[in-house]
Amino acid sequence: MHVKDAGGSMTIHAFGAYFGLTVAWILYRPNLNQSEGRKSSVYHSDLFAMIGTLFLWMYWPSFNSAISNHGDAQHRAVINTYCSLAACVLTSVALSSALHRKGKLDMVHIQNASLAGGVGLGTVAELMILPFGSLLIGFICGIVSTLGFVYLTPFLESRLRIQDTCGVHNLHGLPGIIGGIAGAVTASIASIDLYGEEGLADTFGVERSKTSWSPNMQGRFQAAGLFVSLAMALVGGIIVGVILRLPFWGQPPDENCFDDAVYWEVSSTGLSCGFSPRTPSAGLGPGKLEAEGRGTELVSSAPLSRRLSPGG
């Protein structure tokens, strides 16, 4: 389709997010709130997830630049991605604090929304967008992603019957669409003055003898690529969701969802996968045991895998 998408904003992030959300919509379970408490995080799983976020933040430029042409294109992709990530993390931290009634930071926002700038920049990573463009994309993605975790995720579950347990819509879906739109706009305003004749041909993979190509045409290709990616995600998600609803798969009952002990051997000798979830009423700091009727018992009701991979 002659679409440029070096970092996979459209073909990886947006496609994967809306494919998964469509499957979640088909597999909606109205009684899942019976095991809602098991989704709670614990201190050490948040800590491990934050380590994962730091590694992703540091190495995201290598992902966005991996398939770019060696030389200027790869250098642009790395620099643009870092600029976008820097703007995004500052925006998400500031907005997370502003949205909390006590001015505190939410670990979910820091673990996920701080990476949205890398997702949103994927399509235009190797294009001439200047540092201002990179910072602007990161700023927009930080706002959209953080607001999505606060307002959109509860709306999806309560109104649209989509249980987005890991927030993929906010980290991958919406920033992926932003990246696709940015790609269409950036491609449509490309010019020989900006890239040079040889640079324009190499960047967009155009044969110099192909006189029918134009930046406006490339912009339309980019927009079409975004719509095709979303359409394939929705159709594919519906097909897979319908298949997974077939009764012979033997899905666990609602009360067993988010329970590690159903599928894993869980230790009860003090090396369990997690302490009991933090609760405001217990008045305990991170990592401490719940004091109401539990003594020194360790429980593993919070799934360790809940926070190990930011954004799903």
Short mmCIF file of N, CA and C in Angstrom, two decimals, residues 47-48 70-71 73 80 98-99 103 105 114 130 139 141 166 172 174 198 203 217 224 239 255 270 279-280 296 308 311:
data_model
loop_
_atom_site.label_atom_id
_atom_site.label_comp_id
_atom_site.label_asym_id
_atom_site.label_seq_id
_atom_site.Cartn_x
_atom_site.Cartn_y
_atom_site.Cartn_z
N LEU A 47 6.61 -2.14 41.56
CA LEU A 47 8.03 -1.84 41.43
C LEU A 47 8.63 -2.56 40.23
N PHE A 48 8.32 -3.84 40.06
CA PHE A 48 8.83 -4.58 38.91
C PHE A 48 8.29 -4.01 37.61
N HIS A 70 19.56 2.88 6.99
CA HIS A 70 20.74 3.27 7.75
C HIS A 70 21.13 4.70 7.39
N GLY A 71 21.62 5.41 8.40
CA GLY A 71 22.05 6.78 8.15
C GLY A 71 21.09 7.78 8.73
N ALA A 73 17.95 8.51 8.23
CA ALA A 73 16.60 8.08 8.64
C ALA A 73 16.61 7.48 10.04
N ASN A 80 13.89 11.86 17.22
CA ASN A 80 12.47 12.22 17.30
C ASN A 80 11.76 11.44 18.41
N ALA A 98 -2.20 16.48 38.69
CA ALA A 98 -3.28 17.48 38.64
C ALA A 98 -4.65 16.84 38.78
N LEU A 99 -4.81 15.60 38.30
CA LEU A 99 -6.11 14.95 38.33
C LEU A 99 -6.39 14.26 39.67
N GLY A 103 -3.10 15.57 44.80
CA GLY A 103 -1.90 15.91 44.06
C GLY A 103 -0.87 14.80 43.97
N LEU A 105 0.76 11.04 42.51
CA LEU A 105 0.94 10.37 41.22
C LEU A 105 0.31 8.99 41.26
N SER A 114 3.41 7.35 30.24
CA SER A 114 4.72 7.92 29.95
C SER A 114 5.36 7.31 28.70
N LEU A 130 10.89 17.84 12.63
CA LEU A 130 11.57 18.82 13.48
C LEU A 130 11.31 18.51 14.96
N PHE A 139 3.44 15.51 23.68
CA PHE A 139 2.55 16.28 24.56
C PHE A 139 1.10 15.83 24.40
N CYS A 141 -0.03 12.95 23.12
CA CYS A 141 -0.19 11.56 23.54
C CYS A 141 -0.22 11.45 25.06
N CYS A 166 -5.97 -3.87 31.10
CA CYS A 166 -4.59 -3.38 31.09
C CYS A 166 -4.44 -2.03 30.41
N HIS A 172 -1.86 2.10 23.56
CA HIS A 172 -1.59 1.66 22.20
C HIS A 172 -2.63 2.13 21.18
N LEU A 174 -5.29 4.70 21.13
CA LEU A 174 -5.40 6.13 20.83
C LEU A 174 -4.09 6.74 20.34
N GLU A 198 16.73 13.45 -3.82
CA GLU A 198 17.16 12.09 -3.49
C GLU A 198 16.60 11.66 -2.13
N THR A 203 13.24 8.35 1.31
CA THR A 203 12.40 8.32 2.51
C THR A 203 11.08 7.62 2.25
N MET A 217 -0.60 12.44 -2.64
CA MET A 217 -0.96 11.04 -2.86
C MET A 217 -0.43 10.17 -1.72
N ALA A 224 -5.32 5.90 4.22
CA ALA A 224 -5.95 4.63 3.85
C ALA A 224 -5.35 3.48 4.65
N ILE A 239 -14.15 -12.20 14.59
CA ILE A 239 -14.02 -13.62 14.24
C ILE A 239 -13.42 -14.42 15.39
N GLU A 255 -16.07 -16.11 39.17
CA GLU A 255 -15.44 -15.93 40.49
C GLU A 255 -13.99 -16.40 40.51
N GLY A 270 5.28 -18.58 52.72
CA GLY A 270 5.94 -17.30 52.91
C GLY A 270 6.59 -16.78 51.66
N THR A 279 -5.29 -1.69 50.92
CA THR A 279 -6.63 -1.15 51.07
C THR A 279 -6.55 0.12 51.90
N PRO A 280 -7.29 1.15 51.54
CA PRO A 280 -7.25 2.40 52.30
C PRO A 280 -7.66 2.22 53.75
N THR A 296 -0.08 -12.76 60.36
CA THR A 296 1.10 -12.66 59.49
C THR A 296 0.96 -13.52 58.26
N LEU A 308 3.09 -6.76 35.34
CA LEU A 308 4.44 -7.00 34.83
C LEU A 308 4.67 -6.42 33.46
N GLY A 311 0.73 -1.64 29.98
CA GLY A 311 -0.10 -1.49 28.80
C GLY A 311 -0.51 -2.77 28.18
#
